Coordinates of C-alpha atoms and ligand atoms in Angstrom, one line a residue:
Chain A
M1216 CA 87.8 49.4 115.6
T1217 CA 90.7 52.1 114.6
A1218 CA 90.3 55.6 117.0
M1219 CA 89.6 57.9 115.4
I1220 CA 91.1 60.6 118.0
E1221 CA 93.0 60.5 120.1
A1222 CA 94.4 62.8 122.7
H1223 CA 95.8 62.2 125.8
A1224 CA 97.0 64.5 128.7
L1225 CA 95.8 67.7 126.6
V1226 CA 96.2 70.9 127.4
R1227 CA 95.7 74.7 126.6
S1228 CA 96.2 77.7 128.4
F1229 CA 95.5 81.2 127.4
G1230 CA 97.5 82.6 130.3
S1231 CA 96.6 82.3 133.7
T1232 CA 93.5 80.6 132.2
R1233 CA 92.9 76.7 131.4
A1234 CA 90.7 76.7 129.0
V1235 CA 91.6 72.9 128.3
D1236 CA 92.9 70.9 131.6
D1237 CA 94.1 67.4 131.1
L1238 CA 91.7 66.5 129.2
D1239 CA 91.1 62.5 127.7
L1240 CA 89.8 61.5 124.2
Q1241 CA 89.3 59.0 122.4
V1242 CA 86.6 58.2 118.9
E1243 CA 86.6 55.7 117.8
A1244 CA 86.2 55.2 113.0
G1245 CA 82.3 55.2 111.8
E1246 CA 80.6 56.5 115.4
I1247 CA 78.8 60.1 116.1
F1248 CA 81.1 61.4 119.6
G1249 CA 79.5 64.5 121.3
L1250 CA 81.2 67.2 123.1
L1251 CA 78.5 68.0 125.4
G1252 CA 80.0 71.4 127.9
P1253 CA 77.9 74.6 129.2
N1254 CA 79.7 78.1 127.8
G1255 CA 83.3 77.9 128.1
A1256 CA 83.9 74.9 129.0
G1257 CA 86.0 73.7 126.3
K1258 CA 85.1 72.6 123.2
T1259 CA 85.7 75.1 120.8
T1260 CA 89.7 75.2 122.0
T1261 CA 89.6 70.9 121.6
I1262 CA 88.4 71.5 119.0
R1263 CA 90.5 73.7 117.5
I1264 CA 94.0 71.5 118.5
L1265 CA 92.0 68.5 116.7
A1266 CA 92.0 71.2 114.0
T1267 CA 95.4 71.6 113.3
L1268 CA 94.8 75.1 114.4
L1269 CA 96.3 76.0 117.6
A1270 CA 99.1 73.7 119.5
P1271 CA 98.4 72.4 122.8
S1272 CA 100.4 74.1 125.7
G1273 CA 101.1 69.9 126.7
G1274 CA 99.8 66.8 126.0
T1275 CA 99.4 64.6 122.2
A1276 CA 96.9 64.0 120.1
R1277 CA 96.7 62.1 117.7
V1278 CA 94.0 62.4 114.6
C1279 CA 93.0 60.3 111.5
G1280 CA 96.8 58.1 113.5
F1281 CA 98.8 61.6 112.6
D1282 CA 100.2 63.4 115.4
V1283 CA 98.8 67.1 115.3
M1284 CA 102.0 69.2 116.2
T1285 CA 104.6 66.8 113.3
H1286 CA 102.1 66.1 110.6
P1287 CA 99.2 68.4 110.7
Q1288 CA 98.9 68.2 106.8
E1289 CA 98.1 64.9 106.5
I1290 CA 94.9 65.3 109.0
R1291 CA 93.8 68.4 107.1
R1292 CA 93.9 66.9 104.0
R1293 CA 91.3 64.0 105.7
I1294 CA 89.0 66.2 108.2
G1295 CA 85.9 68.6 107.6
Y1296 CA 85.8 71.2 109.8
V1297 CA 82.4 73.3 109.9
M1298 CA 83.7 75.9 112.4
Q1299 CA 81.0 77.6 115.2
K1300 CA 81.3 81.0 113.9
I1301 CA 79.7 82.2 110.5
S1302 CA 82.1 84.4 108.5
P1303 CA 80.9 87.7 106.5
T1304 CA 83.1 87.9 104.6
R1305 CA 82.2 86.1 101.7
N1306 CA 79.3 88.1 101.8
L1307 CA 79.8 89.2 98.1
L1308 CA 80.3 86.4 96.5
T1309 CA 77.0 83.9 95.6
G1310 CA 76.4 80.0 97.2
R1311 CA 78.0 78.2 94.1
Q1312 CA 80.9 80.8 93.6
C1313 CA 82.2 79.6 97.9
I1314 CA 81.9 76.1 97.7
E1315 CA 83.7 75.3 94.1
M1316 CA 86.2 78.0 96.0
E1317 CA 86.8 75.7 99.0
A1318 CA 86.1 71.9 96.4
S1319 CA 89.2 74.3 94.3
L1320 CA 91.2 75.1 97.7
Y1321 CA 90.4 71.2 98.6
H1322 CA 92.0 69.7 95.2
V1323 CA 88.8 68.6 94.7
P1324 CA 90.8 68.0 90.6
R1325 CA 89.1 71.1 88.0
R1326 CA 86.8 68.7 86.5
E1327 CA 84.8 67.6 89.0
V1328 CA 84.7 70.7 90.7
R1329 CA 81.5 71.9 89.2
A1330 CA 79.9 69.0 89.9
R1331 CA 80.8 68.1 93.4
A1332 CA 79.4 71.8 94.6
E1333 CA 76.1 71.0 92.9
E1334 CA 75.9 67.7 94.5
L1335 CA 76.4 68.8 98.2
L1336 CA 74.2 71.8 97.5
E1337 CA 71.0 69.5 96.7
L1338 CA 72.3 68.0 99.4
V1339 CA 72.0 70.3 102.2
G1340 CA 68.8 72.3 99.6
L1341 CA 70.5 74.8 98.3
L1342 CA 70.6 74.2 94.7
P1343 CA 68.1 76.6 94.0
H1344 CA 69.2 79.8 95.9
A1345 CA 73.3 78.8 94.5
D1346 CA 73.3 82.0 92.5
R1347 CA 72.2 84.5 95.1
Q1348 CA 75.2 86.2 97.0
F1349 CA 76.1 85.0 100.9
N1350 CA 75.0 87.3 102.3
Q1351 CA 71.3 87.1 101.3
Y1352 CA 71.5 83.5 102.7
S1353 CA 69.4 83.5 106.2
G1354 CA 71.7 82.6 108.9
G1355 CA 70.7 79.0 108.3
M1356 CA 71.2 78.8 104.9
Q1357 CA 75.0 80.2 105.6
K1358 CA 75.4 77.5 108.1
R1359 CA 74.1 74.3 106.2
L1360 CA 76.4 76.1 103.5
D1361 CA 79.5 75.9 105.6
L1362 CA 78.1 72.4 106.0
A1363 CA 78.0 71.0 102.7
C1364 CA 81.6 72.8 102.7
G1365 CA 82.9 70.6 105.5
L1366 CA 82.1 67.4 102.7
L1367 CA 84.2 68.8 99.5
H1368 CA 87.0 66.6 100.0
R1369 CA 84.8 62.7 101.4
P1370 CA 86.7 63.2 104.3
Q1371 CA 87.6 60.5 107.3
L1372 CA 86.8 62.8 110.3
L1373 CA 83.9 65.4 110.4
I1374 CA 84.6 67.6 113.1
L1375 CA 81.3 70.2 113.8
D1376 CA 81.0 73.1 116.2
E1377 CA 78.0 73.8 117.3
P1378 CA 76.2 72.5 114.1
S1379 CA 72.9 73.0 114.4
L1380 CA 73.6 76.6 116.6
G1381 CA 70.4 79.1 115.4
L1382 CA 68.8 77.2 113.2
D1383 CA 65.2 76.7 113.6
V1384 CA 63.7 73.4 114.7
Q1385 CA 63.4 71.3 110.7
S1386 CA 66.3 73.1 110.4
R1387 CA 67.9 72.0 112.7
H1388 CA 66.6 68.5 111.9
K1389 CA 67.8 68.7 108.8
V1390 CA 70.9 68.0 109.5
W1391 CA 70.5 65.7 112.2
D1392 CA 69.0 63.9 109.1
Y1393 CA 72.5 64.5 107.1
I1394 CA 74.6 63.5 109.9
H1395 CA 73.2 60.5 110.3
D1396 CA 73.4 59.5 107.3
L1397 CA 77.2 60.5 107.1
R1398 CA 77.6 58.2 109.3
R1399 CA 75.6 55.6 108.0
Q1400 CA 78.5 56.4 105.3
G1401 CA 81.4 55.9 107.3
V1402 CA 81.6 58.8 108.2
T1403 CA 82.7 59.0 111.5
I1404 CA 81.5 62.3 113.5
L1405 CA 83.1 64.8 116.6
L1406 CA 80.4 66.9 116.9
A1407 CA 80.4 70.1 120.2
T1408 CA 77.0 71.2 121.6
N1409 CA 75.6 72.9 124.3
Y1410 CA 72.3 71.6 123.2
L1411 CA 71.4 68.4 125.7
D1412 CA 68.4 67.7 122.8
E1413 CA 71.4 67.5 120.2
A1414 CA 73.5 66.0 122.2
D1415 CA 71.4 62.9 123.6
R1416 CA 69.4 61.8 120.2
L1417 CA 72.2 62.8 117.3
C1418 CA 75.1 61.0 120.1
D1419 CA 76.4 57.2 119.5
R1420 CA 78.8 58.4 122.7
L1421 CA 79.4 61.8 124.3
T1422 CA 82.3 63.1 126.7
I1423 CA 80.6 66.0 129.2
I1424 CA 83.3 68.6 129.8
D1425 CA 83.4 71.1 132.1
R1426 CA 86.4 73.9 132.9
G1427 CA 88.4 72.0 130.5
R1428 CA 87.8 68.8 132.2
V1429 CA 86.3 65.8 131.1
V1430 CA 83.1 65.1 133.6
V1431 CA 82.4 61.5 132.3
T1432 CA 82.0 59.4 129.5
G1433 CA 79.6 57.0 127.6
T1434 CA 76.3 56.4 125.5
P1435 CA 73.5 59.2 126.0
S1436 CA 70.9 56.1 127.7
D1437 CA 74.0 55.0 129.7
L1438 CA 75.0 58.2 131.3
K1439 CA 70.8 58.8 132.4
R1440 CA 70.6 55.4 133.3
A1441 CA 73.5 55.7 136.3
V1442 CA 71.6 59.2 137.4
G1443 CA 68.4 57.1 138.5
A1444 CA 65.1 56.4 137.9
D1445 CA 61.9 57.2 136.0
V1446 CA 59.7 59.0 137.9
I1447 CA 55.8 58.7 137.4
Q1448 CA 53.9 61.5 139.2
V1449 CA 50.1 60.6 140.2
T1450 CA 46.9 62.2 141.7
T1451 CA 44.8 61.3 142.8
A1452 CA 42.1 61.4 144.8
E1453 CA 42.8 58.3 146.9
P1454 CA 46.2 57.8 147.5
A1455 CA 47.0 56.1 150.6
P1456 CA 45.2 53.2 148.9
L1457 CA 47.5 53.0 145.4
A1458 CA 50.4 52.7 147.7
A1459 CA 49.4 50.4 149.2
A1460 CA 48.6 48.5 146.2
I1461 CA 51.2 48.3 143.9
A1462 CA 53.8 47.9 147.6
G1463 CA 56.2 44.8 146.8
Q1464 CA 55.8 45.2 142.4
T1465 CA 59.2 43.9 140.7
W1466 CA 58.9 47.3 139.0
L1467 CA 58.9 49.4 141.5
Q1468 CA 61.8 50.5 143.3
R1469 CA 60.6 53.3 146.2
H1470 CA 58.0 55.0 146.4
A1471 CA 56.5 58.7 148.5
V1472 CA 53.1 60.5 149.3
S1473 CA 54.0 64.0 149.2
E1474 CA 53.2 66.3 151.3
A1475 CA 49.9 67.4 148.0
G1476 CA 48.6 64.0 148.1
E1477 CA 50.7 63.2 145.0
L1478 CA 52.0 59.4 144.5
H1479 CA 55.6 59.9 143.3
A1480 CA 56.6 56.7 142.1
H1481 CA 60.5 55.4 141.3
V1482 CA 60.4 52.7 138.5
T1483 CA 63.5 51.7 136.7
D1484 CA 61.2 52.1 133.1
A1485 CA 58.3 53.7 132.7
A1486 CA 57.1 52.7 130.0
A1487 CA 57.4 49.0 131.0
A1488 CA 55.9 50.7 134.7
L1489 CA 52.6 52.7 133.5
P1490 CA 50.1 50.2 131.8
A1491 CA 51.1 48.4 135.7
L1492 CA 50.9 50.6 137.7
M1493 CA 47.5 52.3 135.8
G1494 CA 46.1 48.0 135.5
I1495 CA 46.2 48.1 139.0
A1496 CA 44.3 51.6 139.5
A1497 CA 41.7 49.9 137.2
A1498 CA 41.0 46.3 139.0
R1499 CA 40.8 48.5 142.6
S1500 CA 38.3 51.1 141.2
I1501 CA 40.6 53.9 142.5
P1502 CA 40.5 56.5 139.7
L1503 CA 43.4 58.6 138.4
E1504 CA 43.0 62.6 138.1
T1505 CA 46.6 62.5 136.6
V1506 CA 49.1 60.6 135.9
T1507 CA 53.5 61.8 134.7
Y1508 CA 56.5 60.8 134.6
T1509 CA 59.6 62.5 133.9
R1510 CA 62.9 60.8 132.7
P1511 CA 66.9 61.5 133.9
T1512 CA 68.2 64.2 131.0
L1513 CA 71.7 64.8 130.6
D1514 CA 70.7 68.0 133.0
D1515 CA 70.4 66.0 135.6
V1516 CA 73.7 63.4 134.7
F1517 CA 75.8 67.1 134.4
L1518 CA 74.0 67.9 138.0
L1519 CA 74.8 64.8 139.5
H1520 CA 79.1 65.1 138.4
T1521 CA 79.5 68.6 138.9
G1522 CA 76.6 69.6 141.5
R1523 CA 75.9 72.4 138.8
E1524 CA 73.3 73.3 136.5
L1525 CA 74.3 72.4 133.0
R1526 CA 72.5 75.9 132.0
E1527 CA 74.4 78.2 134.5
E1528 CA 76.5 80.9 132.7
E1529 CA 80.3 81.7 131.8
V1530 CA 83.0 80.2 133.5
T1531 CA 84.7 82.2 135.3
A1532 CA 88.2 80.9 135.3
Chain B
M574 CA 104.2 72.9 113.6
T575 CA 106.6 74.1 112.0
E576 CA 108.3 74.8 108.8
Q577 CA 110.5 70.9 109.5
A578 CA 106.9 69.2 110.6
I579 CA 106.1 70.1 106.8
A580 CA 109.0 70.2 105.1
R581 CA 109.3 66.1 106.5
E582 CA 106.0 66.0 104.8
T583 CA 107.1 67.6 101.5
P584 CA 107.1 64.8 99.1
A585 CA 110.8 63.9 97.2
T586 CA 109.6 62.5 94.3
R587 CA 109.6 63.9 91.0
E588 CA 105.9 62.9 90.4
S589 CA 105.1 63.8 92.9
T590 CA 106.4 67.1 92.8
T591 CA 104.6 68.0 90.1
A592 CA 101.2 67.5 92.2
A593 CA 102.1 69.2 94.7
I594 CA 103.0 72.3 92.2
S595 CA 99.8 71.3 90.5
D596 CA 97.7 71.6 93.5
W597 CA 99.8 74.9 94.6
A598 CA 98.2 76.6 91.0
Q599 CA 95.0 75.4 91.5
E600 CA 95.1 76.9 95.6
V601 CA 96.2 80.2 94.1
A602 CA 93.3 80.2 90.8
A603 CA 90.6 79.6 93.6
L604 CA 91.5 82.9 95.6
A605 CA 92.7 84.5 92.6
K606 CA 89.0 84.1 91.6
R607 CA 87.2 85.1 94.4
W608 CA 88.8 88.4 94.3
F609 CA 88.7 88.5 91.3
I610 CA 84.6 88.7 92.0
E611 CA 85.0 90.5 94.5
L612 CA 86.6 93.4 91.8
G613 CA 83.7 92.5 89.6
R614 CA 81.1 93.8 92.3
E615 CA 83.0 96.5 92.8
R616 CA 83.3 97.9 89.8
L617 CA 83.5 101.8 90.6
N618 CA 86.8 100.2 92.6
L619 CA 88.7 99.5 89.6
V620 CA 87.4 103.1 88.0
F621 CA 89.2 105.3 91.2
S622 CA 92.3 102.8 91.5
V623 CA 93.0 103.1 87.6
A624 CA 92.2 106.4 86.9
Q625 CA 94.3 107.8 90.4
P626 CA 97.7 108.0 89.5
A627 CA 97.0 108.9 86.0
I628 CA 95.9 111.9 87.8
W629 CA 98.9 111.7 90.1
L630 CA 101.2 112.3 87.2
I631 CA 99.7 115.0 85.5
F632 CA 99.6 117.1 89.0
F633 CA 103.1 115.7 89.9
G634 CA 103.7 116.7 86.0
S635 CA 102.3 119.7 84.7
G636 CA 102.1 121.3 88.2
I637 CA 105.2 120.6 90.4
G638 CA 107.7 119.7 87.1
R639 CA 107.9 123.6 87.0
A640 CA 109.5 124.5 90.0
V641 CA 112.0 122.0 89.7
D642 CA 115.9 122.5 88.5
R643 CA 117.0 120.8 85.5
Q644 CA 119.8 120.5 86.3
V645 CA 119.6 118.8 89.1
I646 CA 117.3 115.9 88.0
G647 CA 119.3 115.5 84.8
T648 CA 116.7 115.7 82.3
S649 CA 114.4 118.1 81.1
D650 CA 111.1 115.8 81.7
Y651 CA 110.0 115.6 85.1
T652 CA 106.7 113.6 83.9
G653 CA 109.6 111.2 82.4
F654 CA 111.4 111.3 85.8
T655 CA 108.8 111.4 87.5
L656 CA 106.1 108.3 86.7
P657 CA 108.2 106.2 88.3
G658 CA 107.9 107.7 91.7
I659 CA 103.7 107.4 90.4
V660 CA 104.1 103.8 89.8
A661 CA 105.9 103.1 92.9
F662 CA 103.7 105.2 95.5
T663 CA 100.7 103.4 93.9
V664 CA 102.0 99.7 94.3
V665 CA 102.8 100.4 97.9
G666 CA 99.1 101.8 98.5
G667 CA 97.9 98.7 96.4
G668 CA 99.8 96.6 98.4
V669 CA 97.6 97.7 101.6
A670 CA 94.7 97.2 99.6
A671 CA 95.9 93.7 99.3
A672 CA 96.5 93.0 103.0
M673 CA 93.1 94.1 103.8
P674 CA 91.2 91.4 102.9
L675 CA 93.9 89.0 105.0
M676 CA 92.9 91.1 107.9
W677 CA 89.4 90.9 108.1
D678 CA 89.2 86.9 107.3
K679 CA 91.7 87.1 110.6
E680 CA 88.6 88.5 112.2
G681 CA 85.9 87.0 110.4
G682 CA 87.0 84.3 111.5
Y683 CA 88.0 83.1 108.0
L684 CA 90.8 82.8 108.7
D685 CA 90.6 79.9 110.8
K686 CA 89.1 77.8 107.8
L687 CA 91.6 78.0 105.5
M688 CA 94.3 77.4 107.3
S689 CA 92.3 74.0 108.5
M690 CA 92.1 73.6 104.9
P691 CA 95.0 71.3 102.9
I692 CA 97.1 74.0 101.5
S693 CA 99.7 75.8 101.0
R694 CA 101.4 78.0 103.0
S695 CA 102.1 81.2 100.5
S696 CA 99.2 81.1 98.6
I697 CA 96.5 83.0 99.7
I698 CA 99.7 85.5 99.7
V699 CA 100.5 84.8 95.8
S700 CA 97.3 84.8 94.6
R701 CA 96.5 88.5 96.3
F702 CA 99.7 89.5 94.7
V703 CA 98.7 87.6 91.7
Y704 CA 95.5 89.8 91.7
Q705 CA 97.3 93.3 92.9
F706 CA 99.8 92.9 89.9
V707 CA 96.9 92.7 87.2
L708 CA 95.5 96.0 89.2
A709 CA 98.9 97.2 89.1
S710 CA 99.7 96.4 85.4
F711 CA 95.9 98.4 84.3
Q712 CA 97.1 101.3 86.1
V713 CA 100.9 101.3 84.7
A714 CA 99.1 101.0 81.4
A715 CA 97.3 104.1 82.3
L716 CA 99.8 106.0 83.3
V717 CA 101.7 105.3 80.0
V718 CA 98.9 106.3 78.3
V719 CA 99.1 109.9 80.6
A720 CA 102.3 110.5 79.5
L721 CA 102.9 109.8 76.0
L722 CA 100.1 112.2 75.8
A723 CA 101.7 114.6 78.1
G724 CA 105.2 114.0 75.8
V725 CA 106.9 111.5 77.7
S726 CA 109.3 109.7 75.2
F727 CA 110.9 106.3 76.5
E728 CA 114.2 105.6 76.1
L729 CA 114.0 102.3 75.7
G730 CA 110.5 101.8 73.6
P731 CA 108.4 99.4 74.5
F732 CA 111.6 97.8 76.3
A733 CA 110.5 100.7 78.5
V734 CA 107.3 99.3 79.4
V735 CA 108.4 96.1 79.9
I736 CA 110.6 96.5 82.3
I737 CA 108.2 99.4 84.1
L738 CA 105.8 96.0 84.7
V739 CA 108.3 93.6 85.7
T740 CA 109.4 95.6 88.1
A741 CA 106.0 96.6 89.3
G742 CA 105.3 93.3 90.1
L743 CA 108.2 92.7 92.1
L744 CA 107.0 95.7 94.4
S745 CA 104.7 94.1 94.7
L746 CA 104.8 91.0 95.0
A747 CA 107.5 92.3 98.4
V748 CA 105.0 95.2 99.3
T749 CA 101.8 92.8 99.4
A750 CA 103.8 89.8 101.0
S751 CA 104.8 92.8 103.9
F752 CA 101.6 94.2 104.7
S753 CA 99.8 90.5 104.4
A754 CA 102.5 89.2 106.4
L755 CA 101.3 92.8 109.3
A756 CA 97.9 91.9 108.8
Y757 CA 98.5 88.5 110.1
W758 CA 100.6 89.9 112.9
V759 CA 99.2 92.4 114.7
P760 CA 96.3 92.1 117.2
G761 CA 93.7 94.1 115.2
H762 CA 92.4 96.4 112.0
G763 CA 94.1 99.8 114.5
T764 CA 96.6 98.7 114.8
F765 CA 97.3 97.8 111.4
F766 CA 96.5 101.3 109.3
A767 CA 98.4 102.8 112.7
I768 CA 101.1 101.6 111.9
T769 CA 100.6 101.6 107.9
G770 CA 99.7 105.0 107.5
F771 CA 102.8 105.8 109.6
I772 CA 104.9 104.2 107.5
T773 CA 103.9 104.7 103.6
L774 CA 104.7 108.8 102.7
P775 CA 108.0 108.1 104.4
L776 CA 109.1 104.8 103.1
V777 CA 108.1 107.3 99.3
F778 CA 110.0 110.4 100.1
M779 CA 112.5 109.0 101.4
S780 CA 113.6 107.2 98.5
N781 CA 114.2 109.2 94.8
A782 CA 110.8 109.0 94.1
F783 CA 110.4 112.8 93.6
V784 CA 115.0 113.7 93.9
P785 CA 117.5 111.5 92.7
V786 CA 119.3 110.6 95.1
D787 CA 122.2 112.2 94.9
A788 CA 120.9 115.8 95.5
L789 CA 119.1 114.4 98.8
P790 CA 120.5 115.3 102.3
R791 CA 122.8 113.5 103.3
W792 CA 120.7 111.5 106.1
M793 CA 118.2 110.7 104.3
E794 CA 120.4 109.4 101.1
I795 CA 121.7 107.6 103.5
V796 CA 117.8 106.4 104.2
A797 CA 117.2 106.3 100.6
R798 CA 119.9 104.5 100.0
L799 CA 118.2 101.4 101.9
N800 CA 115.2 101.4 100.7
P801 CA 113.5 98.8 98.4
L802 CA 111.8 101.4 96.5
T803 CA 115.1 103.0 95.7
Y804 CA 116.0 100.6 93.9
A805 CA 112.8 99.7 92.0
I806 CA 112.7 103.1 90.9
E807 CA 115.8 103.2 89.9
A808 CA 115.4 100.5 87.5
M809 CA 112.3 102.1 85.8
R810 CA 113.9 105.6 85.5
L811 CA 116.3 104.7 83.7
P812 CA 115.1 103.2 80.6
I813 CA 112.5 105.6 80.3
I814 CA 115.2 108.5 80.7
K815 CA 118.6 107.5 80.2
G816 CA 117.9 104.1 78.0
W817 CA 119.9 100.4 78.3
D818 CA 122.0 100.4 81.2
G819 CA 123.7 97.2 82.9
D820 CA 122.1 99.6 86.0
I821 CA 118.6 97.9 85.7
L822 CA 119.6 94.8 86.9
V823 CA 121.7 95.3 89.5
A824 CA 118.8 96.9 90.6
L825 CA 116.3 94.4 89.7
G826 CA 118.1 92.1 90.9
V827 CA 118.3 93.5 95.3
L828 CA 114.8 94.2 94.0
G829 CA 113.8 90.6 93.8
A830 CA 116.4 89.4 96.0
F831 CA 114.6 91.7 98.5
S832 CA 110.7 90.6 97.7
L833 CA 111.6 86.3 98.0
A834 CA 112.2 87.5 101.5
C835 CA 108.9 89.4 101.7
L836 CA 107.3 86.1 100.8
A837 CA 109.6 84.0 103.4
V838 CA 108.2 86.4 106.5
G839 CA 104.8 86.8 105.1
A840 CA 104.3 82.4 104.3
Q841 CA 106.3 82.2 108.2
Q842 CA 103.4 85.0 109.4
F843 CA 100.7 83.4 108.6
N844 CA 102.0 79.5 110.4
R845 CA 103.0 81.4 113.2
Q846 CA 98.6 81.7 113.8
T847 CA 98.8 77.9 114.2
A848 CA 100.8 78.1 116.9
D849 CA 101.4 80.0 119.9
R850 CA 100.8 83.5 120.0
V851 CA 97.9 83.6 122.7
Q852 CA 99.3 84.1 126.0
Ligands
ATP231 N1 92.2 83.1 122.4 C1 91.7 82.9 123.1 N2 92.8 83.7 123.9 C2 92.1 83.9 125.3 N3 91.2 82.9 125.9 C3 90.5 81.8 125.2 C4 91.4 82.0 123.6 N4 90.7 81.1 123.3 C5 89.4 80.8 124.3 N5 90.0 81.1 125.6 C6 89.1 81.5 126.7 O1 88.9 79.2 126.7 C7 87.4 79.4 127.6 C8 87.5 77.7 126.7 O2 87.3 78.5 125.9 P1 86.2 77.8 124.4 O3 85.6 78.5 123.2 O4 87.0 76.7 124.2 O5 84.5 77.1 124.5 P2 83.3 77.1 124.5 O6 83.1 75.0 125.8 O7 84.1 76.2 122.8 O8 81.9 77.3 125.1 P3 81.1 77.7 124.0 O9 79.9 76.8 124.0 O10 80.4 79.4 124.5 O11 81.3 78.2 122.6 C9 86.7 80.4 127.3 O12 86.8 80.7 129.0 C10 87.5 81.6 126.6 O13 87.4 82.4 127.5
MG232 MG1 82.4 76.4 121.7

């Protein structure tokens, strides 16, 4: 595997704010890599450096094998960049005019511009709306048009800053599908997000960043596994006998009965433990009222490593 | 990130130079198409832009012309004398308008998208110039028609109109590039409008637009001789009121050099957008 992005000790300061602070990043070819962090964590700043829009104050970054400082033009030819913000200044153009313009700016051969634009409008479901003006598009349609524009020159690396910001659930799932399809075609994807479910469902690997620094890097499941066990909560009239009955089972890490009389069983894998637990209850005729379980989320991962919730507001430096 | 980096990447062989020029032409055409589409959606903008200078000419020529001393301006035809001044005034105003969309793109964020693309640092400015030059040609055409109706005789005939167009083109490149540089440089549009509002009128009045240089007070004469507008106006005025003169080429040469310098500054300011601006 070759690295598509390699950043070492990357720093970017704005006055006294260190938006990116000694960041290391390694993204391999062919993976979907996530940057997850709260507002102001430095995701967009990192992405702007990698997209050759901002010079780092320190450290080095190579994208598609080229240094961002010395060969920006080579990088620009190879990456697609979809910004977090949707710019309103194309309001008077139709969707088709927007995308055909960008196709020409990416030097798609003149004869292929029209066909390529249609192919991508089709991909994001905008072909029926191709000749409507940009300012008549809904926010989600504008976002999908921007996504299509990022694919015009068949980039090796697609950089997506908050690709599903402001999308409804349906559009979001569609965007996730395109991203999976692209990966299947060999495109590497770097995406910034502050949606936990997006990072979890979409990314092969991710880096959680906070205040410009790397908190932890890994696959979503490894990161969650490191937090610890799934918890099964059982309400029953007879918690004590049930507790006694499951004690010593191999799938059980520990258990406790709460003051409210709920049995909390910490298990390695709830999906495997649930049938076993219910089987034991049935065999001893212990009636169960409710059985629920919770798995650790990336929020718990963030909590474990920073002592704060991911959902906390804007970091003040 | 910077000129050297880009220079190092510039392909050396003849073949890739041709490819680079073709890419550049494609970029400029695509961007210019955007400006013309937008103009097409705002046709009233076109009507007013073309009518306005013609109205100025009527106003200056027949209104103020009567109060002008023929001895001072060296011709009895003030409309013909002031036509180049109106062209210059119009082109300077057009330069401010040319830079505005670049500023909206910068403030709206689309400039970032453009800069993330493998495009030449000059193509955006040049596309605005192409658009502005086409608009200026319509304005010049309307001015010439009005001038002819007002009885102005062009000493060099149709060739005078060609020289006026060439001059308007060079001047348009200079002002489009410098106001674009300004648009990239300012922190926000408030500063842009404050500065352009401050300099455009003095720029026109501190030139030979309405009065010959020799007739200006001494200090204004010095300023006027340093003002690129003076050379543009000189190059347009001689073919109208005098006929062929070697000074036309001198004036065009000065103006051409100035325009290229402005383009270089504009492209460099575009580049600086990716550098360490915000500290
Ligand atoms: N141009 C700038 N000038 C000054 N400070 C900036 C600039 N851009 C970003 N910052 C600061 O850098 C920090 C990181 O911002 P950044 O936009 O990278 O965060 P983010 O992780 O993308 O956040 P979000 O989830 O809200 O998009 C913030 O504190 C922000 O205020
Ligand atoms: Mg961001």
